[in-house]
CSV table of C-alpha atoms in Angstrom, one decimal:
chain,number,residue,atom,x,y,z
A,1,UNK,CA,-80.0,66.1,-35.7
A,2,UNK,CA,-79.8,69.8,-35.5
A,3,UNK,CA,-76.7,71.7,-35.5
A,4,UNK,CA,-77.7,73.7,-32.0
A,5,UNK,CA,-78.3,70.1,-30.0
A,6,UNK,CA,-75.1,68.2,-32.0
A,7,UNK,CA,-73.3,71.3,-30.3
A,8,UNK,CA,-74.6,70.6,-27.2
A,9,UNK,CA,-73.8,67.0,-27.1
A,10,UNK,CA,-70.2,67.7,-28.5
A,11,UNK,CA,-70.0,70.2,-25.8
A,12,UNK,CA,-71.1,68.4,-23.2
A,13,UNK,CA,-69.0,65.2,-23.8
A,14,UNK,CA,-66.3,66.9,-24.5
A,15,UNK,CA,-66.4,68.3,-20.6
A,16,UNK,CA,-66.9,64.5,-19.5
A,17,UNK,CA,-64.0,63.7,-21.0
A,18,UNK,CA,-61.5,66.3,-19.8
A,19,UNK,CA,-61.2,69.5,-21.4
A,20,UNK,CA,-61.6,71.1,-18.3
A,21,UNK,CA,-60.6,67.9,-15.8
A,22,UNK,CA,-57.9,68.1,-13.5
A,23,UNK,CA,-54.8,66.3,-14.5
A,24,UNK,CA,-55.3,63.3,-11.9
A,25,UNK,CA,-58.6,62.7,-13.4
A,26,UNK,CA,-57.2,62.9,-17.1
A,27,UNK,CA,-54.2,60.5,-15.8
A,28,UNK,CA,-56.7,58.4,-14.1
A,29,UNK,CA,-59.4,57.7,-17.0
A,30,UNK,CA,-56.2,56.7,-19.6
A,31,UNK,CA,-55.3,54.0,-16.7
A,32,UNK,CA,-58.6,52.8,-17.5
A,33,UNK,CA,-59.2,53.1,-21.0
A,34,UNK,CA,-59.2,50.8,-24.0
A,35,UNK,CA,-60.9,50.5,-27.4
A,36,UNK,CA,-58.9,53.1,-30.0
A,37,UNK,CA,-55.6,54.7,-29.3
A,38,UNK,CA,-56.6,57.6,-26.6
A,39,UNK,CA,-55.3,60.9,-29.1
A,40,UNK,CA,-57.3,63.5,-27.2
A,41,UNK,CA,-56.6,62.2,-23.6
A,42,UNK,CA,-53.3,61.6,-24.0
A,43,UNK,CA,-52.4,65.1,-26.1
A,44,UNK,CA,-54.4,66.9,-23.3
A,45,UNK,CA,-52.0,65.2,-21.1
A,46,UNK,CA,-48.9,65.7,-23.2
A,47,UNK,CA,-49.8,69.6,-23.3
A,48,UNK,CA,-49.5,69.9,-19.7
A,49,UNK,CA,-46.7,68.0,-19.1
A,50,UNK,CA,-45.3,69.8,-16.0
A,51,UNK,CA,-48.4,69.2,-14.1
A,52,UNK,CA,-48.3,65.3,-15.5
A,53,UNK,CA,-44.5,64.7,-14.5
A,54,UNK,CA,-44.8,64.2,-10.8
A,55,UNK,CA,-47.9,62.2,-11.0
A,56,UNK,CA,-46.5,60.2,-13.7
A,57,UNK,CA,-43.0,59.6,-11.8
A,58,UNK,CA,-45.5,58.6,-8.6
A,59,UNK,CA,-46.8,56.1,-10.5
A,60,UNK,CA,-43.3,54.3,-11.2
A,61,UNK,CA,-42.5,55.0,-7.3
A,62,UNK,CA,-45.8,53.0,-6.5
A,63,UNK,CA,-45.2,49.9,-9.2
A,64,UNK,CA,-41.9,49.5,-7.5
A,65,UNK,CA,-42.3,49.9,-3.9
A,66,UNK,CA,-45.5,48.0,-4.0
A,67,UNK,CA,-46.5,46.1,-7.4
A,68,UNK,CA,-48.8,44.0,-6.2
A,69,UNK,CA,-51.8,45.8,-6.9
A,70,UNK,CA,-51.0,46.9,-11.1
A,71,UNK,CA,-50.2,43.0,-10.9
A,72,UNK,CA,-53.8,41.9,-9.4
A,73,UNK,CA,-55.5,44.2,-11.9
A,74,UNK,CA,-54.6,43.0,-15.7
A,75,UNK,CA,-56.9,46.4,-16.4
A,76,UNK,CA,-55.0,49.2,-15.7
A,77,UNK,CA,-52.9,50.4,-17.6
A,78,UNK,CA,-51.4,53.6,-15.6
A,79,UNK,CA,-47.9,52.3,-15.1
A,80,UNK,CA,-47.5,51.7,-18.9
A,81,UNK,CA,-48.9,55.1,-20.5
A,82,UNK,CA,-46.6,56.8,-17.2
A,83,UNK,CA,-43.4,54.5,-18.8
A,84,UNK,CA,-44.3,56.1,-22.3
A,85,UNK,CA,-45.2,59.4,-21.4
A,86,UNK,CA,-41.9,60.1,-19.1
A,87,UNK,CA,-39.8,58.2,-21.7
A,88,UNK,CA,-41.5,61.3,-24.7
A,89,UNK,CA,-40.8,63.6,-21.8
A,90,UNK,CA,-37.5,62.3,-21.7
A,91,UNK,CA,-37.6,62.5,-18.2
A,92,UNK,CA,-34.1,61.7,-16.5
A,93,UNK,CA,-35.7,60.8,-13.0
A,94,UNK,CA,-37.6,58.2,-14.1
A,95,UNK,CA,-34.3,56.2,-15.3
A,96,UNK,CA,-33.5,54.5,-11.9
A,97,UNK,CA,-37.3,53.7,-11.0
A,98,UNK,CA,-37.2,51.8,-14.1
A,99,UNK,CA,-33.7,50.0,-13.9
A,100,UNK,CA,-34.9,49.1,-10.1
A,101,UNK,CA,-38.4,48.1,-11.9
A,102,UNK,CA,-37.1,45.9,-14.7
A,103,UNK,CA,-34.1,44.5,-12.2
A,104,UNK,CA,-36.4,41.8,-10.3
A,105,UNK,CA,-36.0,38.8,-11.7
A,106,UNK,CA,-38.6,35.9,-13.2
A,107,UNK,CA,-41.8,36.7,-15.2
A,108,UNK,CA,-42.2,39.6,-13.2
A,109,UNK,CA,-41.4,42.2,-16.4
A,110,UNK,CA,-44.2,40.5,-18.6
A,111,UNK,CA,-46.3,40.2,-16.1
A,112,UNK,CA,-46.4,43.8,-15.0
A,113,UNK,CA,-46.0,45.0,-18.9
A,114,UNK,CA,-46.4,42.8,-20.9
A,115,UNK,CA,-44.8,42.9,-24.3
A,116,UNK,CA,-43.9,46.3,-23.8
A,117,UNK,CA,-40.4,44.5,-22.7
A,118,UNK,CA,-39.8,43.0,-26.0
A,119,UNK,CA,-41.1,45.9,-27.9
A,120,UNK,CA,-40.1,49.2,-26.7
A,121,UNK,CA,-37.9,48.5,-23.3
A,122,UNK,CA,-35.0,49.8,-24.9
A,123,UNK,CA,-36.4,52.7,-26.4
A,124,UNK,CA,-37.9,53.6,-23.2
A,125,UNK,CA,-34.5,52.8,-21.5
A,126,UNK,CA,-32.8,55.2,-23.8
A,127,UNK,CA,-35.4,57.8,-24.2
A,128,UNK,CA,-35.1,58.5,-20.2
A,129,UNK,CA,-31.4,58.0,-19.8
A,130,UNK,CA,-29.8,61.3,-21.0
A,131,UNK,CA,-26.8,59.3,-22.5
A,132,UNK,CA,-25.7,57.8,-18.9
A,133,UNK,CA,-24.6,54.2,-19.1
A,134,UNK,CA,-24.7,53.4,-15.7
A,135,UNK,CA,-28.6,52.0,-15.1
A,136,UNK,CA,-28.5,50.2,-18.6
A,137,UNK,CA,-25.4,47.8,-18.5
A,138,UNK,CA,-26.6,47.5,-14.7
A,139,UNK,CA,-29.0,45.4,-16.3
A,140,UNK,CA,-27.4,44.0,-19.1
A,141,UNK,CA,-24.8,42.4,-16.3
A,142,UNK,CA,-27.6,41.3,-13.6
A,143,UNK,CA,-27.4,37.7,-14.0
A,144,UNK,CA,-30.6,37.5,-12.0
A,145,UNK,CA,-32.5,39.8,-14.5
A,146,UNK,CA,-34.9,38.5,-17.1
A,147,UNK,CA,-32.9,37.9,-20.1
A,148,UNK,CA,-35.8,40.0,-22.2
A,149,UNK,CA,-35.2,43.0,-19.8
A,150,UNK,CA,-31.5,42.5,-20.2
A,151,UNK,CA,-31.7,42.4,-24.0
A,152,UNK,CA,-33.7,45.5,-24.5
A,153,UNK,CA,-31.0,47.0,-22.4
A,154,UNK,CA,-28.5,45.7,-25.1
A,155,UNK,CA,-30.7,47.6,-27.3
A,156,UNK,CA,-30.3,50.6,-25.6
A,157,UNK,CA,-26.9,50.9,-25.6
A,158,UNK,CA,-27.6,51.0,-30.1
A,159,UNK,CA,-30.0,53.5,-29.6
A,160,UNK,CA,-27.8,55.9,-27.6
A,161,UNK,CA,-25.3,55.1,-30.5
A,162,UNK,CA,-28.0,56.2,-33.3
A,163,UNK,CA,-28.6,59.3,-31.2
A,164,UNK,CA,-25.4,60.7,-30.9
A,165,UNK,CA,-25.1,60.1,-27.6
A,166,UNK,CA,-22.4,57.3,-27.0
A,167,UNK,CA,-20.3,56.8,-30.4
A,168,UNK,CA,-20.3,53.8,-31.6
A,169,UNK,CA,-16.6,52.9,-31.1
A,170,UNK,CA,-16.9,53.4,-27.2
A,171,UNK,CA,-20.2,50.9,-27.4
A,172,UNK,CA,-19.0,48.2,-29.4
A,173,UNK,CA,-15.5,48.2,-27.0
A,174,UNK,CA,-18.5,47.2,-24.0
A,175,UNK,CA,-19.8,44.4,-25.8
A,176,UNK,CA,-17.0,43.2,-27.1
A,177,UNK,CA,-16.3,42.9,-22.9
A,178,UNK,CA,-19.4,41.3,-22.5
A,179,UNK,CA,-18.3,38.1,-24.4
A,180,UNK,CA,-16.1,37.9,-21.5
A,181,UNK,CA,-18.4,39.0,-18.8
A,182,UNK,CA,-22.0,37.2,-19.3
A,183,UNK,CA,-22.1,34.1,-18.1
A,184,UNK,CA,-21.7,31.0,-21.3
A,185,UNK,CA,-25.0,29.8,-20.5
A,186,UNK,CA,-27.5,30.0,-23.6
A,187,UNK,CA,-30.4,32.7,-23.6
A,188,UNK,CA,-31.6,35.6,-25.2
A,189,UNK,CA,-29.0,37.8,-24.3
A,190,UNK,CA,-26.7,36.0,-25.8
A,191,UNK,CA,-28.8,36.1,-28.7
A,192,UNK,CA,-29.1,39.8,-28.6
A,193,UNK,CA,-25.7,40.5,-28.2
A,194,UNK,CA,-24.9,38.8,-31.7
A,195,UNK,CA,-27.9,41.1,-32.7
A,196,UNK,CA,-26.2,44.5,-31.6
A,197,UNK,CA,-23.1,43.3,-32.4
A,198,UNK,CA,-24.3,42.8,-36.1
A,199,UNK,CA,-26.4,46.2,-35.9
A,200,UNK,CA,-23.3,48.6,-35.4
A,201,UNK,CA,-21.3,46.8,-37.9
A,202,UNK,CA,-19.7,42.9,-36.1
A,203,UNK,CA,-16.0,43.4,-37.2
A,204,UNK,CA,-14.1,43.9,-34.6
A,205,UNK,CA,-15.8,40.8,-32.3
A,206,UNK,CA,-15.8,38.6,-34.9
A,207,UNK,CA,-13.8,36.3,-33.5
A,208,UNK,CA,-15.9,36.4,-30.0
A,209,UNK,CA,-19.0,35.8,-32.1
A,210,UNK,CA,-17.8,32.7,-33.6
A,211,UNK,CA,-16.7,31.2,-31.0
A,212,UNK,CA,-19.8,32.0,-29.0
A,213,UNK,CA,-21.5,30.3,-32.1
A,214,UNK,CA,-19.0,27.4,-31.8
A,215,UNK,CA,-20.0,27.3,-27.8
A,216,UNK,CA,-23.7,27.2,-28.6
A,217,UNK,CA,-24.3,30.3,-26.6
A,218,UNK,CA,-26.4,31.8,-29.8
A,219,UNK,CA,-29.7,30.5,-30.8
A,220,UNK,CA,-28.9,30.4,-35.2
A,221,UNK,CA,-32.8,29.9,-35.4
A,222,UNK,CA,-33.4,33.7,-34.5
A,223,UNK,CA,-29.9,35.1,-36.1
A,224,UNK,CA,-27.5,32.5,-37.8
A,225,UNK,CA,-24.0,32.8,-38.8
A,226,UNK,CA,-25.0,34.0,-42.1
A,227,UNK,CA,-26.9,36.6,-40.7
A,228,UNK,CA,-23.7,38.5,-39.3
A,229,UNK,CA,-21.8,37.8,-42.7
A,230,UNK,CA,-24.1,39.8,-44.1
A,231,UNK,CA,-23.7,42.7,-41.6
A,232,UNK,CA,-20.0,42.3,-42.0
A,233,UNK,CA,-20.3,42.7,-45.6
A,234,UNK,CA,-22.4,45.8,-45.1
A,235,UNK,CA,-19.4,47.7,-43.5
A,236,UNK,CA,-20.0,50.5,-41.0
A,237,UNK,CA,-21.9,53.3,-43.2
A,238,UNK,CA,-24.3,50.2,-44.7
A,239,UNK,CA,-25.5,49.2,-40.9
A,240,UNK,CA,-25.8,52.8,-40.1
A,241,UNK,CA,-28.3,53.2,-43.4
A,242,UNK,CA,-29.8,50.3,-42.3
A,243,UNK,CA,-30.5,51.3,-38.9
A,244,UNK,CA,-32.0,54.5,-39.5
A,245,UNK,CA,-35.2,52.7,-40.6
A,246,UNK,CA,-35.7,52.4,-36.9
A,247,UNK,CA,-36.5,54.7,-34.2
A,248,UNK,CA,-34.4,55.2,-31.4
A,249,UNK,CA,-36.2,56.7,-28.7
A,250,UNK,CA,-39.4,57.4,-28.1
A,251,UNK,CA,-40.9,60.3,-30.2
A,252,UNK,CA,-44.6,59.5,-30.9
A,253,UNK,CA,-47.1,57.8,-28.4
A,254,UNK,CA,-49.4,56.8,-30.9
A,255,UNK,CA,-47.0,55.4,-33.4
A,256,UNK,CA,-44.8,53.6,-30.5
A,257,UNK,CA,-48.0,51.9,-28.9
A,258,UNK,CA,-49.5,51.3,-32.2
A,259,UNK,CA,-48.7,47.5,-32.3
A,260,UNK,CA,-51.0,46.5,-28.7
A,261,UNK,CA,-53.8,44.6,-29.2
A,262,UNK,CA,-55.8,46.6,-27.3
A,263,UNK,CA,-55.9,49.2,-30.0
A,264,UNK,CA,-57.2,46.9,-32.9
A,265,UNK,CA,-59.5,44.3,-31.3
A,266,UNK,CA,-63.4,45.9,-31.9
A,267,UNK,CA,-64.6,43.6,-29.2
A,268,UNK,CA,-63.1,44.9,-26.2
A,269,UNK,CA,-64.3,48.3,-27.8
A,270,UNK,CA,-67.6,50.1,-26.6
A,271,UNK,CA,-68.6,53.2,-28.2
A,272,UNK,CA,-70.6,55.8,-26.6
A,273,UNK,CA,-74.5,55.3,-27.7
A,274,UNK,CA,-76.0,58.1,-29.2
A,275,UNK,CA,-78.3,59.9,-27.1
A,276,UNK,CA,-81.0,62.6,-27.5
A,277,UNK,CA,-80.1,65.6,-25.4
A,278,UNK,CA,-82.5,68.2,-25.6
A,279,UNK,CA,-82.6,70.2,-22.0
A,280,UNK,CA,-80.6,70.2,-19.3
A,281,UNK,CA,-82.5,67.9,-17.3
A,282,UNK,CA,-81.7,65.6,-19.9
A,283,UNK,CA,-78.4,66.7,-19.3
A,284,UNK,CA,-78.0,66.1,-15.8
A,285,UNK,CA,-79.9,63.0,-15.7
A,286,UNK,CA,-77.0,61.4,-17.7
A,287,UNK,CA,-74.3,58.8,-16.1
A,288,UNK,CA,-70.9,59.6,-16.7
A,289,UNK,CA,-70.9,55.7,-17.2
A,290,UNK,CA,-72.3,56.5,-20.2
A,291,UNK,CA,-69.2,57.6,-21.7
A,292,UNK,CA,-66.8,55.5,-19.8
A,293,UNK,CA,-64.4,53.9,-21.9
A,294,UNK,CA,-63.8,50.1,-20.4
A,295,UNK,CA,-60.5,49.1,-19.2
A,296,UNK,CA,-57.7,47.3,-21.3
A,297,UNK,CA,-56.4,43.9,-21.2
A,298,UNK,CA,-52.9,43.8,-21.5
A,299,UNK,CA,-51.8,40.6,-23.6
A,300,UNK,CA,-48.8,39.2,-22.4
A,301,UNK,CA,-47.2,35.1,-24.5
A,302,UNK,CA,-49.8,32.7,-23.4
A,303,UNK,CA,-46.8,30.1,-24.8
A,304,UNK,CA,-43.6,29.8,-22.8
A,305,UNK,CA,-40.4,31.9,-25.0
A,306,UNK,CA,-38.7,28.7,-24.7
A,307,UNK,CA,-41.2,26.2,-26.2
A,308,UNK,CA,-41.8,24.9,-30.3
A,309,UNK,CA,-43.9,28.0,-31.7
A,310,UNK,CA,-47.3,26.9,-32.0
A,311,UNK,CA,-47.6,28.0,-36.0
A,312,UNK,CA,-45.7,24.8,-36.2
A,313,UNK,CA,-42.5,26.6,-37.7
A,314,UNK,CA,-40.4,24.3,-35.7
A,315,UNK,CA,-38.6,27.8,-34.2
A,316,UNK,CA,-38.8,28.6,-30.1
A,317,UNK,CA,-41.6,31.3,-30.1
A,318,UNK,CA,-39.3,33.5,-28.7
A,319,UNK,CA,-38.2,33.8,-32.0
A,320,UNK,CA,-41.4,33.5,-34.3
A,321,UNK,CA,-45.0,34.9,-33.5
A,322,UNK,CA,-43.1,35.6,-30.1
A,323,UNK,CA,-41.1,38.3,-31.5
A,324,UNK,CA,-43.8,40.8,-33.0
């Protein structure tokens, strides 16, 4: 193809999909998008972040005053890039949308997110927080939450630890209440608070976490007694070492939402067809379907967290495939 019409085309496509598009547009084509990560969208968006804040904290105000409609349509996926986005913006108003979000109880998390509660929650959480306390245990003490939501919130409270923001003295005094606050009743929290507990170093609620091993509140199949020997054994530095390998907030779109399905899976992928453009007739005669990207599917456990993981491990698959 000759350079002069390649130029063209690029030219051209590149105005279809939103050099020059007003930021509701931009915001409005990634709610519909799916096939490869969205790079030039979503830095377009990320470059004019101002102009992208209020739409993106509108979108949270919707989801929670009205969720029906993100929940009718498994395609869009608005509400998540707007959760990402504010939580790289680290945008402090978004905080209490989400707790209020992420507070109602049942499936509803997963089923307006997805995995995104078992993946990145807590980073999310902590990303928009600005080191305040208040919305995250909030949910870590709602007995009504889903006990996913609340254990990303236990998550949190590491990350804001990692980040300087809470020391790590002050956080491991709060759980080390929460062995006296949650209610003995076997879930993933309690499974996650033997988690955090081991993450910033278990010592001084040893004695909590055995007995809460003893009670049966902790699930050994996802992280056994051995398991927080080994932290112990660590000692503070080692789990601090360790725990860098991990990132705390939320510091890279791509790289955070790298692990959805929707980003991997060719079929649900359709790339723009090559087209001869030579005048602009041709030009104008062309659909902007053309270069519509179709919609994602979110993927959200098709087996229940509680039931045998159907790899036949003999685990919940909670805690096997259910946990990547």
């Amino acid at each position: 193809m000759p350079k002069r019409r390649r130029q063209f085309i690029d030219s051209f496509r590149d105005a279809i999909l939103g050099v020059v598009m007003e930021i509701q547009e931009l915001l409005k084509r990634l709610d519909t998008h799916r096939g490869s990560f969205p790079n030039d969208l979503v830095s377009e968006i990320i470059s004019r972040q101002e102009e992208a804040i209020p739409i993106l904290l509108a979108t949270l105000e919707n989801v929670e005053k009205n969720p029906d409609p993100w929940l009718a349509d498994q395609f869009r996926m608005g509400h998540v890039y707007a959760m990402y986005l504010l939580a790289l913006f680290r945008e402090v108003r978004a905080y209490p949308l989400l707790v209020r979000i992420f507070s109602r109880p049942g499936e509803f998390p997963f089923e307006l997110a997805g995995d995104v509660v078992t993946q990145d929650l807590g980073q999310i959480l902590a990303s928009v927080s600005n080191g305040d306390t208040g919305g995250i245990t909030a949910l870590i003490e709602n007995e009504q939450a889903n006990e996913w939501v609340r254990s990303a919130a236990m998550g949190s409270m590491v990350s804001l630890v990692d980040t300087g923001q809470r020391s790590r003295d002050e956080v491991v005094s709060y759980f080390l209440e929460l062995f006296h606050k949650l209610e003995r009743k076997p879930g993933a929290q309690w499974d996650s608070l033997a988690y955090v507990c081991a993450d910033l170093w278990p010592q001084e609620v040893i004695e909590e976490l055995r007995q809460a091993y003893e009670d049966g509140l902790v699930d050994p199949g996802g992280i056994d007694w051995h398991d927080i020997e080994e932290a112990v054994a660590l000692g503070e530095e080692g789990s601090k070492h360790r725990r860098q390998q991990r990132a705390p907030l939320i510091t890279d779109l791509a790289k955070a939402m790298s692990w959805m399905q929707c980003f991997h899976d060719p079929e649900k992928y359709r790339e723009p067809k090559e087209m001869e453009i030579d005048s602009e007739e041709d030009m104008l005669a062309v659909s902007p379907d053309q270069f519509t990207i179709p919609p994602v599917r979110r993927t959200t456990p098709k087996v229940g967290r509680n039931e045998p993981c159907p790899c036949g491990s003999g685990k919940k698959y909670k805690k096997c495939c259910g946990a990547h």
